[in-house]
GROMACS .gro file of C-alpha atoms in nm:
model
  290
    1MET     CA    1  -1.254   0.497   0.535
    2THR     CA    2  -1.311   0.298   0.877
    3ASP     CA    3  -1.500  -0.004   0.753
    4THR     CA    4  -1.293  -0.356   0.805
    5PRO     CA    5  -1.341  -0.694   0.704
    6THR     CA    6  -1.624  -0.841   0.843
    7ALA     CA    7  -1.402  -1.172   0.959
    8PRO     CA    8  -1.098  -1.216   1.004
    9ASP     CA    9  -0.953  -1.383   0.677
   10ARG     CA   10  -0.632  -1.591   0.802
   11THR     CA   11  -0.521  -1.648   0.396
   12MET     CA   12  -0.574  -1.295   0.314
   13ASP     CA   13  -0.337  -1.228   0.584
   14ALA     CA   14  -0.083  -1.522   0.461
   15ILE     CA   15  -0.021  -1.333   0.169
   16SER     CA   16   0.053  -0.980   0.296
   17LYS     CA   17   0.274  -1.171   0.568
   18ALA     CA   18   0.472  -1.335   0.209
   19VAL     CA   19   0.463  -1.005   0.054
   20THR     CA   20   0.596  -0.814   0.325
   21LEU     CA   21   0.882  -1.103   0.341
   22GLY     CA   22   0.930  -1.000  -0.019
   23ARG     CA   23   0.955  -0.655   0.017
   24SER     CA   24   1.216  -0.687   0.316
   25GLY     CA   25   1.424  -0.857   0.007
   26ASP     CA   26   1.361  -1.210   0.074
   27THR     CA   27   1.209  -1.267  -0.243
   28ALA     CA   28   1.239  -1.670  -0.249
   29ALA     CA   29   1.091  -1.742   0.017
   30ALA     CA   30   0.792  -1.498  -0.082
   31ARG     CA   31   0.786  -1.672  -0.351
   32ARG     CA   32   0.786  -2.056  -0.195
   33GLU     CA   33   0.522  -1.941   0.053
   34LEU     CA   34   0.340  -1.783  -0.236
   35LEU     CA   35   0.336  -2.091  -0.440
   36ALA     CA   36   0.217  -2.297  -0.124
   37LEU     CA   37  -0.037  -2.054  -0.074
   38TRP     CA   38  -0.181  -2.151  -0.429
   39GLN     CA   39  -0.154  -2.533  -0.338
   40GLN     CA   40  -0.380  -2.489  -0.060
   41ILE     CA   41  -0.633  -2.250  -0.254
   42GLY     CA   42  -0.665  -2.478  -0.511
   43ALA     CA   43  -0.736  -2.368  -0.918
   44ALA     CA   44  -1.074  -2.358  -0.809
   45GLY     CA   45  -1.106  -2.186  -0.469
   46ASP     CA   46  -1.199  -1.809  -0.363
   47PRO     CA   47  -1.171  -1.601  -0.627
   48PHE     CA   48  -1.074  -1.306  -0.412
   49HIS     CA   49  -0.740  -1.515  -0.252
   50ARG     CA   50  -0.659  -1.627  -0.696
   51CYS     CA   51  -0.624  -1.306  -0.778
   52THR     CA   52  -0.454  -1.105  -0.514
   53LEU     CA   53  -0.181  -1.391  -0.447
   54ALA     CA   54  -0.166  -1.453  -0.869
   55HIS     CA   55  -0.126  -1.058  -0.904
   56TYR     CA   56   0.180  -1.008  -0.602
   57LEU     CA   57   0.358  -1.291  -0.760
   58ALA     CA   58   0.372  -1.194  -1.072
   59ASP     CA   59   0.541  -0.896  -0.914
   60LEU     CA   60   0.821  -1.150  -0.809
   61CYS     CA   61   0.864  -1.303  -1.143
   62GLU     CA   62   1.186  -1.247  -1.306
   63THR     CA   63   1.094  -1.271  -1.627
   64PRO     CA   64   0.831  -1.080  -1.820
   65ALA     CA   65   0.700  -1.470  -1.953
   66GLU     CA   66   0.691  -1.531  -1.618
   67ALA     CA   67   0.476  -1.271  -1.444
   68LEU     CA   68   0.221  -1.290  -1.771
   69ILE     CA   69   0.160  -1.667  -1.634
   70TRP     CA   70   0.041  -1.507  -1.326
   71ASP     CA   71  -0.082  -1.192  -1.409
   72THR     CA   72  -0.336  -1.390  -1.661
   73ARG     CA   73  -0.450  -1.592  -1.362
   74ALA     CA   74  -0.506  -1.297  -1.166
   75LEU     CA   75  -0.742  -1.187  -1.446
   76ASP     CA   76  -0.888  -1.509  -1.495
   77ALA     CA   77  -1.004  -1.535  -1.110
   78ALA     CA   78  -1.103  -1.140  -1.149
   79ASP     CA   79  -1.349  -1.296  -1.429
   80THR     CA   80  -1.532  -1.509  -1.161
   81LEU     CA   81  -1.488  -1.256  -0.884
   82SER     CA   82  -1.808  -1.078  -0.763
   83ASP     CA   83  -1.834  -0.721  -0.588
   84GLU     CA   84  -2.027  -0.802  -0.257
   85ARG     CA   85  -1.675  -1.077  -0.218
   86ALA     CA   86  -1.455  -0.802  -0.333
   87ARG     CA   87  -1.618  -0.577  -0.010
   88ARG     CA   88  -1.606  -0.839   0.243
   89HIS     CA   89  -1.168  -0.730   0.188
   90HIS     CA   90  -1.292  -0.379   0.257
   91SER     CA   91  -1.611  -0.137   0.127
   92SER     CA   92  -1.403   0.060  -0.148
   93LEU     CA   93  -1.358  -0.234  -0.357
   94SER     CA   94  -1.520  -0.274  -0.708
   95VAL     CA   95  -1.434  -0.547  -0.961
   96ALA     CA   96  -1.464  -0.317  -1.197
   97GLY     CA   97  -1.141  -0.058  -1.047
   98LEU     CA   98  -0.944  -0.394  -1.092
   99TYR     CA   99  -0.944  -0.486  -1.429
  100PRO     CA  100  -0.740  -0.158  -1.568
  101SER     CA  101  -0.476  -0.257  -1.397
  102LEU     CA  102  -0.484  -0.607  -1.451
  103HIS     CA  103  -0.511  -0.543  -1.816
  104LEU     CA  104  -0.241  -0.314  -1.782
  105ASN     CA  105   0.016  -0.552  -1.618
  106ILE     CA  106  -0.062  -0.869  -1.880
  107ALA     CA  107  -0.002  -0.569  -2.169
  108ASP     CA  108   0.363  -0.467  -1.962
  109ASN     CA  109   0.412  -0.782  -1.972
  110LEU     CA  110   0.339  -0.867  -2.308
  111ARG     CA  111   0.542  -0.544  -2.442
  112ARG     CA  112   0.867  -0.660  -2.278
  113SER     CA  113   0.830  -0.993  -2.461
  114GLY     CA  114   0.755  -0.800  -2.803
  115ALA     CA  115   0.410  -0.901  -2.829
  116PHE     CA  116   0.382  -0.553  -2.901
  117ASP     CA  117   0.021  -0.604  -3.114
  118ILE     CA  118  -0.111  -0.808  -2.854
  119ALA     CA  119  -0.022  -0.546  -2.592
  120ALA     CA  120  -0.183  -0.313  -2.787
  121GLU     CA  121  -0.556  -0.542  -2.736
  122HIS     CA  122  -0.525  -0.512  -2.372
  123LEU     CA  123  -0.420  -0.181  -2.351
  124HIS     CA  124  -0.742  -0.058  -2.590
  125LEU     CA  125  -0.926  -0.292  -2.260
  126ALA     CA  126  -0.720  -0.116  -2.027
  127GLU     CA  127  -0.807   0.159  -2.114
  128GLN     CA  128  -1.173   0.114  -2.168
  129HIS     CA  129  -1.182   0.021  -1.787
  130ALA     CA  130  -1.078   0.275  -1.634
  131ALA     CA  131  -1.343   0.519  -1.616
  132ALA     CA  132  -1.423   0.243  -1.339
  133LEU     CA  133  -1.091   0.458  -1.167
  134THR     CA  134  -1.134   0.718  -0.921
  135ASP     CA  135  -0.981   1.038  -0.931
  136ASP     CA  136  -0.695   0.961  -0.673
  137ALA     CA  137  -0.371   0.899  -0.617
  138TYR     CA  138  -0.417   0.569  -0.745
  139GLY     CA  139  -0.597   0.626  -1.069
  140VAL     CA  140  -0.409   0.901  -1.178
  141MET     CA  141  -0.138   0.642  -1.108
  142ILE     CA  142  -0.299   0.356  -1.342
  143ARG     CA  143  -0.389   0.580  -1.611
  144THR     CA  144  -0.012   0.793  -1.612
  145ALA     CA  145   0.122   0.360  -1.628
  146ILE     CA  146  -0.076   0.312  -1.952
  147THR     CA  147   0.035   0.618  -2.114
  148GLU     CA  148   0.344   0.484  -2.021
  149VAL     CA  149   0.345   0.168  -2.176
  150HIS     CA  150   0.165   0.331  -2.479
  151GLU     CA  151   0.448   0.515  -2.541
  152ALA     CA  152   0.673   0.212  -2.508
  153ALA     CA  153   0.483  -0.024  -2.690
  154ARG     CA  154   0.519   0.251  -2.967
  155ARG     CA  155   0.852   0.305  -2.989
  156HIS     CA  156   0.863  -0.128  -2.980
  157ASP     CA  157   1.101  -0.053  -2.642
  158THR     CA  158   1.095  -0.405  -2.397
  159THR     CA  159   1.323  -0.245  -2.114
  160ARG     CA  160   1.150  -0.288  -1.797
  161ARG     CA  161   0.977   0.067  -1.684
  162PRO     CA  162   1.145   0.286  -1.397
  163SER     CA  163   0.808   0.332  -1.230
  164ALA     CA  164   0.630  -0.033  -1.311
  165GLN     CA  165   0.519  -0.072  -0.957
  166GLY     CA  166   0.747  -0.311  -0.711
  167THR     CA  167   1.030  -0.133  -0.889
  168VAL     CA  168   1.074   0.200  -0.648
  169ALA     CA  169   1.020   0.161  -0.243
  170ALA     CA  170   0.910   0.449  -0.019
  171GLU     CA  171   1.168   0.684   0.069
  172ILE     CA  172   1.102   0.682   0.406
  173ARG     CA  173   1.273   0.939   0.616
  174ARG     CA  174   1.158   0.885   1.031
  175ALA     CA  175   0.976   0.637   1.208
  176MET     CA  176   0.821   0.703   1.539
  177PRO     CA  177   0.660   0.486   1.791
  178VAL     CA  178   0.319   0.656   1.935
  179ILE     CA  179   0.290   0.529   2.289
  180VAL     CA  180  -0.011   0.698   2.465
  181THR     CA  181  -0.070   0.790   2.777
  182ASP     CA  182  -0.341   0.939   3.057
  183ASP     CA  183  -0.069   1.067   3.209
  184PRO     CA  184   0.204   1.316   3.009
  185ALA     CA  185   0.330   1.384   3.297
  186ALA     CA  186   0.483   1.120   3.402
  187ALA     CA  187   0.537   1.013   3.105
  188ARG     CA  188   0.791   1.324   3.000
  189GLU     CA  189   0.987   1.241   3.320
  190PHE     CA  190   1.080   0.894   3.239
  191TYR     CA  191   1.143   1.005   2.837
  192GLU     CA  192   1.346   1.264   2.925
  193THR     CA  193   1.498   1.175   3.270
  194PHE     CA  194   1.531   0.801   3.236
  195LEU     CA  195   1.585   0.777   2.866
  196GLY     CA  196   1.747   1.124   2.816
  197PHE     CA  197   1.508   1.185   2.546
  198ARG     CA  198   1.448   1.615   2.474
  199VAL     CA  199   1.140   1.702   2.378
  200ALA     CA  200   1.140   1.847   2.041
  201MET     CA  201   0.762   2.002   1.965
  202ASP     CA  202   0.512   2.012   2.252
  203GLN     CA  203   0.192   2.041   2.173
  204ASP     CA  204  -0.149   1.999   2.352
  205GLY     CA  205  -0.219   1.648   2.341
  206MET     CA  206   0.124   1.598   2.198
  207LEU     CA  207   0.529   1.529   2.311
  208MET     CA  208   0.723   1.448   2.069
  209PHE     CA  209   1.105   1.338   2.201
  210ALA     CA  210   1.441   1.314   1.981
  211SER     CA  211   1.701   1.133   2.109
  212MET     CA  212   1.994   1.362   2.252
  213SER     CA  213   2.298   1.153   2.075
  214THR     CA  214   2.082   1.018   1.733
  215PRO     CA  215   1.847   1.305   1.673
  216THR     CA  216   1.654   1.127   1.398
  217THR     CA  217   1.590   0.853   1.643
  218GLN     CA  218   1.218   0.967   1.769
  219LEU     CA  219   0.889   0.900   1.973
  220ILE     CA  220   0.577   1.048   2.030
  221VAL     CA  221   0.373   1.038   2.351
  222ALA     CA  222  -0.032   1.111   2.323
  223TRP     CA  223  -0.266   1.184   2.525
  224HIS     CA  224  -0.618   1.249   2.474
  225SER     CA  225  -0.750   1.638   2.452
  226GLN     CA  226  -1.069   1.804   2.372
  227THR     CA  227  -0.846   2.080   2.218
  228ALA     CA  228  -0.587   1.877   2.072
  229VAL     CA  229  -0.424   1.989   1.825
  230ASP     CA  230  -0.416   1.677   1.623
  231PRO     CA  231  -0.739   1.407   1.807
  232GLU     CA  232  -0.628   1.184   1.586
  233VAL     CA  233  -0.316   1.096   1.625
  234THR     CA  234  -0.391   0.840   1.954
  235SER     CA  235  -0.561   0.616   1.743
  236VAL     CA  236  -0.203   0.546   1.509
  237ASP     CA  237   0.039   0.267   1.638
  238ILE     CA  238   0.328   0.449   1.448
  239SER     CA  239   0.370   0.780   1.258
  240MET     CA  240   0.607   0.769   0.938
  241GLU     CA  241   0.739   1.014   0.734
  242VAL     CA  242   0.810   0.999   0.392
  243GLY     CA  243   0.936   1.150   0.068
  244ASP     CA  244   0.592   1.128  -0.133
  245ALA     CA  245   0.232   1.021   0.028
  246ASP     CA  246   0.022   1.007  -0.257
  247ALA     CA  247   0.248   0.708  -0.440
  248ALA     CA  248   0.278   0.563  -0.038
  249TYR     CA  249  -0.151   0.547  -0.121
  250ALA     CA  250  -0.147   0.527  -0.491
  251ARG     CA  251   0.095   0.184  -0.375
  252ALA     CA  252  -0.164   0.085  -0.090
  253LYS     CA  253  -0.441   0.117  -0.291
  254THR     CA  254  -0.259  -0.050  -0.592
  255GLU     CA  255  -0.233  -0.334  -0.300
  256GLY     CA  256  -0.541  -0.382  -0.211
  257LEU     CA  257  -0.394  -0.245   0.164
  258GLU     CA  258  -0.689  -0.161   0.400
  259ILE     CA  259  -0.684   0.248   0.413
  260VAL     CA  260  -0.822   0.328   0.809
  261ARG     CA  261  -0.832   0.726   0.715
  262GLU     CA  262  -0.825   0.834   0.317
  263ILE     CA  263  -0.528   1.045   0.257
  264ARG     CA  264  -0.576   1.440   0.304
  265ASP     CA  265  -0.390   1.791   0.383
  266GLU     CA  266  -0.345   1.834   0.745
  267VAL     CA  267  -0.346   2.290   0.880
  268TRP     CA  268   0.020   2.214   1.004
  269GLY     CA  269   0.140   2.161   0.690
  270ILE     CA  270   0.178   1.759   0.630
  271ARG     CA  271  -0.058   1.562   0.393
  272ARG     CA  272  -0.124   1.212   0.517
  273PHE     CA  273  -0.336   0.839   0.549
  274PHE     CA  274  -0.344   0.598   0.748
  275VAL     CA  275  -0.315   0.209   0.613
  276ARG     CA  276  -0.338  -0.065   0.852
  277ASP     CA  277  -0.053  -0.363   0.870
  278PRO     CA  278  -0.086  -0.679   0.824
  279ALA     CA  279  -0.023  -0.708   1.259
  280GLY     CA  280  -0.347  -0.488   1.280
  281LEU     CA  281  -0.149  -0.170   1.355
  282VAL     CA  282  -0.247   0.140   1.237
  283ILE     CA  283   0.047   0.347   1.060
  284ASN     CA  284   0.038   0.733   0.954
  285VAL     CA  285   0.217   0.809   0.657
  286ALA     CA  286   0.295   1.142   0.627
  287SER     CA  287   0.522   1.402   0.422
  288HIS     CA  288   0.553   1.748   0.414
  289ILE     CA  289   0.334   1.997   0.215
  290SER     CA  290   0.637   2.162  -0.075
   0.00000   0.00000   0.00000
């Protein structure tokens, strides 16, 4: 998808920055910032902002009881949200597609609190709304999670699921800045001669450099070429290799991040998608195809 929001949304930018802060390890600061934003938005404020913020705050809660409060607020906000408002953030969004995850989150918190009968009611609602899910990695993730919570509730298991959202970070194998140039020969001389990089890959439209002393320190120099092997590389700011591109894609969809280019397999043996970060940079997230 190449659609972008119709106008800058400073509140969503602030929410994204707070979430990034939390994922860097400073959950206390992230909670403070999100709570301050909640006060600014207000109980009757923009439902998309309230739904998104409450969803993220629930992930930062230490107890299921506290998380349940925020997940319920996210559901309440979704009940007043229109498709038109959701699509102002991204054209792929629909309110119906939010409900499976919203009811799932409430069910999981109720299960962890020991309220298994009420959890079953929300699991039933999650299943009823599951038809709105797309048949992609995100849809598979939510349907799988519904099954997992069902099984845990049946066992009267109140422990946190290992695959619960927010518990597992992406496995980062390498990250490479992408430098676009009109003079690849000059760029090659600079990085080889001045900085001492070696060329690890040389193909039409792209050079990949690796440090002689630390081979995992790498960068990409790209240029426009009508016969480039990867013509899209010039639209990327950072290229990252992860252990599981599908899992990263599913999480990006869950969190409402802007997918710049949908996930797909490439003929040269990788599976990837492009996502936009809070600063507006385009990140290529890829993993090797087994």
